[in-house]
JSON list of C-alpha atoms in Angstrom, two decimals:
[
{"chain": "A", "resi": 9, "resn": "MET", "atom": "CA", "xyz": [150.90, 51.08, 103.06]},
{"chain": "A", "resi": 10, "resn": "THR", "atom": "CA", "xyz": [150.82, 53.13, 106.23]},
{"chain": "A", "resi": 11, "resn": "PRO", "atom": "CA", "xyz": [151.56, 56.87, 106.31]},
{"chain": "A", "resi": 12, "resn": "ILE", "atom": "CA", "xyz": [154.58, 56.21, 108.53]},
{"chain": "A", "resi": 13, "resn": "LYS", "atom": "CA", "xyz": [156.06, 53.80, 105.97]},
{"chain": "A", "resi": 14, "resn": "ILE", "atom": "CA", "xyz": [155.44, 56.34, 103.19]},
{"chain": "A", "resi": 15, "resn": "ALA", "atom": "CA", "xyz": [157.21, 59.04, 105.25]},
{"chain": "A", "resi": 16, "resn": "GLN", "atom": "CA", "xyz": [160.15, 56.70, 105.88]},
{"chain": "A", "resi": 17, "resn": "ILE", "atom": "CA", "xyz": [160.46, 55.84, 102.19]},
{"chain": "A", "resi": 18, "resn": "SER", "atom": "CA", "xyz": [160.24, 59.56, 101.34]},
{"chain": "A", "resi": 19, "resn": "VAL", "atom": "CA", "xyz": [163.10, 60.43, 103.69]},
{"chain": "A", "resi": 20, "resn": "VAL", "atom": "CA", "xyz": [165.32, 57.75, 102.20]},
{"chain": "A", "resi": 21, "resn": "ALA", "atom": "CA", "xyz": [164.39, 58.86, 98.66]},
{"chain": "A", "resi": 22, "resn": "ILE", "atom": "CA", "xyz": [165.18, 62.50, 99.44]},
{"chain": "A", "resi": 23, "resn": "ALA", "atom": "CA", "xyz": [168.56, 61.50, 100.88]},
{"chain": "A", "resi": 24, "resn": "ALA", "atom": "CA", "xyz": [169.30, 59.42, 97.77]},
{"chain": "A", "resi": 25, "resn": "LEU", "atom": "CA", "xyz": [168.33, 62.31, 95.47]},
{"chain": "A", "resi": 26, "resn": "ALA", "atom": "CA", "xyz": [170.48, 64.75, 97.46]},
{"chain": "A", "resi": 27, "resn": "TRP", "atom": "CA", "xyz": [173.40, 62.34, 97.21]},
{"chain": "A", "resi": 28, "resn": "LEU", "atom": "CA", "xyz": [172.91, 61.93, 93.44]},
{"chain": "A", "resi": 29, "resn": "PHE", "atom": "CA", "xyz": [172.59, 65.71, 93.12]},
{"chain": "A", "resi": 30, "resn": "GLN", "atom": "CA", "xyz": [176.27, 65.89, 94.03]},
{"chain": "A", "resi": 31, "resn": "LEU", "atom": "CA", "xyz": [177.15, 64.29, 90.68]},
{"chain": "A", "resi": 32, "resn": "ILE", "atom": "CA", "xyz": [175.41, 67.09, 88.79]},
{"chain": "A", "resi": 33, "resn": "ARG", "atom": "CA", "xyz": [176.65, 70.01, 90.89]},
{"chain": "A", "resi": 34, "resn": "PRO", "atom": "CA", "xyz": [180.06, 69.31, 92.37]},
{"chain": "A", "resi": 35, "resn": "GLY", "atom": "CA", "xyz": [181.69, 72.10, 94.29]},
{"chain": "A", "resi": 36, "resn": "GLU", "atom": "CA", "xyz": [181.71, 73.30, 97.85]},
{"chain": "A", "resi": 37, "resn": "GLY", "atom": "CA", "xyz": [180.50, 71.06, 100.61]},
{"chain": "A", "resi": 38, "resn": "MET", "atom": "CA", "xyz": [180.23, 67.32, 100.29]},
{"chain": "A", "resi": 39, "resn": "ASP", "atom": "CA", "xyz": [181.18, 65.54, 97.05]},
{"chain": "A", "resi": 40, "resn": "PHE", "atom": "CA", "xyz": [179.74, 62.25, 95.80]},
{"chain": "A", "resi": 41, "resn": "VAL", "atom": "CA", "xyz": [182.25, 59.84, 97.36]},
{"chain": "A", "resi": 42, "resn": "THR", "atom": "CA", "xyz": [182.38, 61.76, 100.64]},
{"chain": "A", "resi": 43, "resn": "GLY", "atom": "CA", "xyz": [178.60, 61.62, 100.81]},
{"chain": "A", "resi": 44, "resn": "LEU", "atom": "CA", "xyz": [178.65, 57.85, 100.35]},
{"chain": "A", "resi": 45, "resn": "VAL", "atom": "CA", "xyz": [181.36, 57.32, 102.96]},
{"chain": "A", "resi": 46, "resn": "VAL", "atom": "CA", "xyz": [179.64, 59.60, 105.48]},
{"chain": "A", "resi": 47, "resn": "TYR", "atom": "CA", "xyz": [176.33, 57.76, 104.94]},
{"chain": "A", "resi": 48, "resn": "LEU", "atom": "CA", "xyz": [177.95, 54.34, 105.44]},
{"chain": "A", "resi": 49, "resn": "ILE", "atom": "CA", "xyz": [179.69, 55.45, 108.64]},
{"chain": "A", "resi": 50, "resn": "VAL", "atom": "CA", "xyz": [176.49, 57.01, 110.00]},
{"chain": "A", "resi": 51, "resn": "TRP", "atom": "CA", "xyz": [174.53, 53.86, 109.04]},
{"chain": "A", "resi": 52, "resn": "TRP", "atom": "CA", "xyz": [176.99, 51.60, 110.85]},
{"chain": "A", "resi": 53, "resn": "ILE", "atom": "CA", "xyz": [176.97, 53.72, 114.01]},
{"chain": "A", "resi": 54, "resn": "ALA", "atom": "CA", "xyz": [173.17, 53.93, 113.93]},
{"chain": "A", "resi": 55, "resn": "LEU", "atom": "CA", "xyz": [172.97, 50.14, 113.55]},
{"chain": "A", "resi": 56, "resn": "PHE", "atom": "CA", "xyz": [174.85, 49.64, 116.80]},
{"chain": "A", "resi": 57, "resn": "ALA", "atom": "CA", "xyz": [172.53, 52.14, 118.48]},
{"chain": "A", "resi": 58, "resn": "VAL", "atom": "CA", "xyz": [169.38, 50.40, 117.19]},
{"chain": "A", "resi": 59, "resn": "LEU", "atom": "CA", "xyz": [170.37, 46.75, 117.70]},
{"chain": "A", "resi": 60, "resn": "PRO", "atom": "CA", "xyz": [169.58, 46.50, 121.45]},
{"chain": "A", "resi": 61, "resn": "PHE", "atom": "CA", "xyz": [166.02, 47.88, 121.11]},
{"chain": "A", "resi": 62, "resn": "GLY", "atom": "CA", "xyz": [163.33, 45.30, 121.82]},
{"chain": "A", "resi": 63, "resn": "ILE", "atom": "CA", "xyz": [165.69, 42.39, 122.45]},
{"chain": "A", "resi": 64, "resn": "THR", "atom": "CA", "xyz": [164.60, 39.63, 124.80]},
{"chain": "A", "resi": 65, "resn": "GLY", "atom": "CA", "xyz": [167.48, 37.41, 125.87]},
{"chain": "A", "resi": 66, "resn": "GLN", "atom": "CA", "xyz": [167.19, 33.67, 126.18]},
{"chain": "A", "resi": 67, "resn": "ALA", "atom": "CA", "xyz": [167.71, 33.92, 129.94]},
{"chain": "A", "resi": 68, "resn": "GLU", "atom": "CA", "xyz": [164.80, 36.38, 130.22]},
{"chain": "A", "resi": 69, "resn": "SER", "atom": "CA", "xyz": [162.46, 34.17, 128.23]},
{"chain": "A", "resi": 70, "resn": "GLY", "atom": "CA", "xyz": [163.56, 30.99, 130.02]},
{"chain": "A", "resi": 71, "resn": "ASP", "atom": "CA", "xyz": [164.30, 29.20, 126.74]},
{"chain": "A", "resi": 72, "resn": "ILE", "atom": "CA", "xyz": [168.08, 28.75, 126.73]},
{"chain": "A", "resi": 73, "resn": "ILE", "atom": "CA", "xyz": [169.38, 26.71, 123.81]},
{"chain": "A", "resi": 74, "resn": "GLU", "atom": "CA", "xyz": [172.31, 24.51, 124.80]},
{"chain": "A", "resi": 75, "resn": "GLY", "atom": "CA", "xyz": [175.64, 25.79, 123.52]},
{"chain": "A", "resi": 76, "resn": "THR", "atom": "CA", "xyz": [174.52, 29.42, 123.16]},
{"chain": "A", "resi": 77, "resn": "ASP", "atom": "CA", "xyz": [174.99, 32.40, 125.42]},
{"chain": "A", "resi": 78, "resn": "ALA", "atom": "CA", "xyz": [172.15, 33.11, 127.84]},
{"chain": "A", "resi": 79, "resn": "GLY", "atom": "CA", "xyz": [172.09, 36.72, 126.65]},
{"chain": "A", "resi": 80, "resn": "ALA", "atom": "CA", "xyz": [171.61, 35.77, 122.99]},
{"chain": "A", "resi": 81, "resn": "PRO", "atom": "CA", "xyz": [168.37, 37.15, 121.56]},
{"chain": "A", "resi": 82, "resn": "VAL", "atom": "CA", "xyz": [165.36, 34.92, 121.09]},
{"chain": "A", "resi": 83, "resn": "VAL", "atom": "CA", "xyz": [164.22, 36.86, 118.00]},
{"chain": "A", "resi": 84, "resn": "ALA", "atom": "CA", "xyz": [166.59, 39.48, 116.58]},
{"chain": "A", "resi": 85, "resn": "ASN", "atom": "CA", "xyz": [164.18, 41.19, 114.08]},
{"chain": "A", "resi": 86, "resn": "PHE", "atom": "CA", "xyz": [167.17, 42.25, 112.03]},
{"chain": "A", "resi": 87, "resn": "LYS", "atom": "CA", "xyz": [165.14, 43.18, 108.92]},
{"chain": "A", "resi": 88, "resn": "SER", "atom": "CA", "xyz": [163.08, 45.80, 110.75]},
{"chain": "A", "resi": 89, "resn": "LYS", "atom": "CA", "xyz": [166.15, 47.06, 112.60]},
{"chain": "A", "resi": 90, "resn": "ALA", "atom": "CA", "xyz": [168.03, 47.43, 109.31]},
{"chain": "A", "resi": 91, "resn": "TRP", "atom": "CA", "xyz": [165.13, 49.49, 107.94]},
{"chain": "A", "resi": 92, "resn": "ILE", "atom": "CA", "xyz": [165.00, 51.69, 111.06]},
{"chain": "A", "resi": 93, "resn": "THR", "atom": "CA", "xyz": [168.77, 52.14, 110.79]},
{"chain": "A", "resi": 94, "resn": "THR", "atom": "CA", "xyz": [168.48, 53.13, 107.13]},
{"chain": "A", "resi": 95, "resn": "VAL", "atom": "CA", "xyz": [165.83, 55.76, 107.86]},
{"chain": "A", "resi": 96, "resn": "THR", "atom": "CA", "xyz": [167.73, 57.11, 110.88]},
{"chain": "A", "resi": 97, "resn": "ALA", "atom": "CA", "xyz": [170.98, 57.30, 108.92]},
{"chain": "A", "resi": 98, "resn": "ALA", "atom": "CA", "xyz": [169.19, 59.07, 106.05]},
{"chain": "A", "resi": 99, "resn": "ILE", "atom": "CA", "xyz": [167.83, 61.73, 108.43]},
{"chain": "A", "resi": 100, "resn": "ILE", "atom": "CA", "xyz": [171.24, 62.30, 110.04]},
{"chain": "A", "resi": 101, "resn": "TRP", "atom": "CA", "xyz": [172.93, 62.34, 106.63]},
{"chain": "A", "resi": 102, "resn": "LEU", "atom": "CA", "xyz": [170.44, 64.91, 105.30]},
{"chain": "A", "resi": 103, "resn": "ILE", "atom": "CA", "xyz": [171.16, 67.18, 108.26]},
{"chain": "A", "resi": 104, "resn": "LEU", "atom": "CA", "xyz": [174.92, 66.87, 107.65]},
{"chain": "A", "resi": 105, "resn": "PHE", "atom": "CA", "xyz": [174.40, 67.42, 103.91]},
{"chain": "A", "resi": 106, "resn": "VAL", "atom": "CA", "xyz": [172.45, 70.64, 104.44]},
{"chain": "A", "resi": 107, "resn": "VAL", "atom": "CA", "xyz": [174.99, 71.95, 106.97]},
{"chain": "A", "resi": 108, "resn": "LEU", "atom": "CA", "xyz": [177.98, 71.22, 104.71]},
{"chain": "A", "resi": 109, "resn": "GLU", "atom": "CA", "xyz": [176.43, 71.98, 101.33]},
{"chain": "A", "resi": 110, "resn": "PHE", "atom": "CA", "xyz": [175.06, 75.37, 102.35]},
{"chain": "A", "resi": 111, "resn": "GLN", "atom": "CA", "xyz": [178.08, 76.05, 104.59]},
{"chain": "A", "resi": 112, "resn": "LEU", "atom": "CA", "xyz": [176.01, 76.76, 107.68]},
{"chain": "A", "resi": 113, "resn": "ILE", "atom": "CA", "xyz": [179.08, 75.72, 109.69]},
{"chain": "A", "resi": 114, "resn": "SER", "atom": "CA", "xyz": [182.52, 75.82, 108.12]},
{"chain": "A", "resi": 115, "resn": "LEU", "atom": "CA", "xyz": [185.65, 74.11, 109.38]},
{"chain": "A", "resi": 116, "resn": "ASN", "atom": "CA", "xyz": [187.00, 77.51, 110.41]},
{"chain": "A", "resi": 117, "resn": "ASP", "atom": "CA", "xyz": [184.08, 77.87, 112.86]},
{"chain": "A", "resi": 118, "resn": "ILE", "atom": "CA", "xyz": [185.24, 74.85, 114.85]},
{"chain": "A", "resi": 119, "resn": "PRO", "atom": "CA", "xyz": [187.48, 76.28, 117.60]},
{"chain": "A", "resi": 120, "resn": "PHE", "atom": "CA", "xyz": [189.74, 73.30, 118.27]},
{"chain": "A", "resi": 121, "resn": "LEU", "atom": "CA", "xyz": [190.97, 72.96, 114.66]},
{"chain": "A", "resi": 122, "resn": "PRO", "atom": "CA", "xyz": [194.03, 74.99, 113.64]},
{"chain": "A", "resi": 123, "resn": "ASP", "atom": "CA", "xyz": [193.52, 77.85, 111.21]},
{"chain": "A", "resi": 124, "resn": "GLU", "atom": "CA", "xyz": [193.51, 77.12, 107.47]},
{"chain": "A", "resi": 125, "resn": "HIS", "atom": "CA", "xyz": [197.15, 78.20, 106.93]},
{"chain": "A", "resi": 126, "resn": "ALA", "atom": "CA", "xyz": [198.46, 75.73, 109.52]},
{"chain": "A", "resi": 127, "resn": "TRP", "atom": "CA", "xyz": [197.77, 72.90, 107.05]},
{"chain": "A", "resi": 128, "resn": "ASP", "atom": "CA", "xyz": [200.20, 74.42, 104.48]},
{"chain": "A", "resi": 129, "resn": "ALA", "atom": "CA", "xyz": [203.43, 73.15, 106.03]}
]
């Protein structure tokens, strides 16, 4: 196993442990369900960012299969792209977790949101 693969697995494991930590210590910041939803949204957005990397279309390779679009990929490599997406989403989620859990930025610091009493209508 390469050191890069070990680092990737470590990042995903740390994100999973941080997410499970929310079951033990609920409170301020991100709770368990919110953490899961945020991770899934980040994963989905990262997937769409990663999908076009390394794609060779059928028109570029000159091997167009009848009945398919000329821009369809020859080899999609979806398994490796899913893994890259998982690692990328774990890194982004860990950054969001640290910011929200340790309240480095609160909602009151965001200038375009109304103050906290405006929600009590």
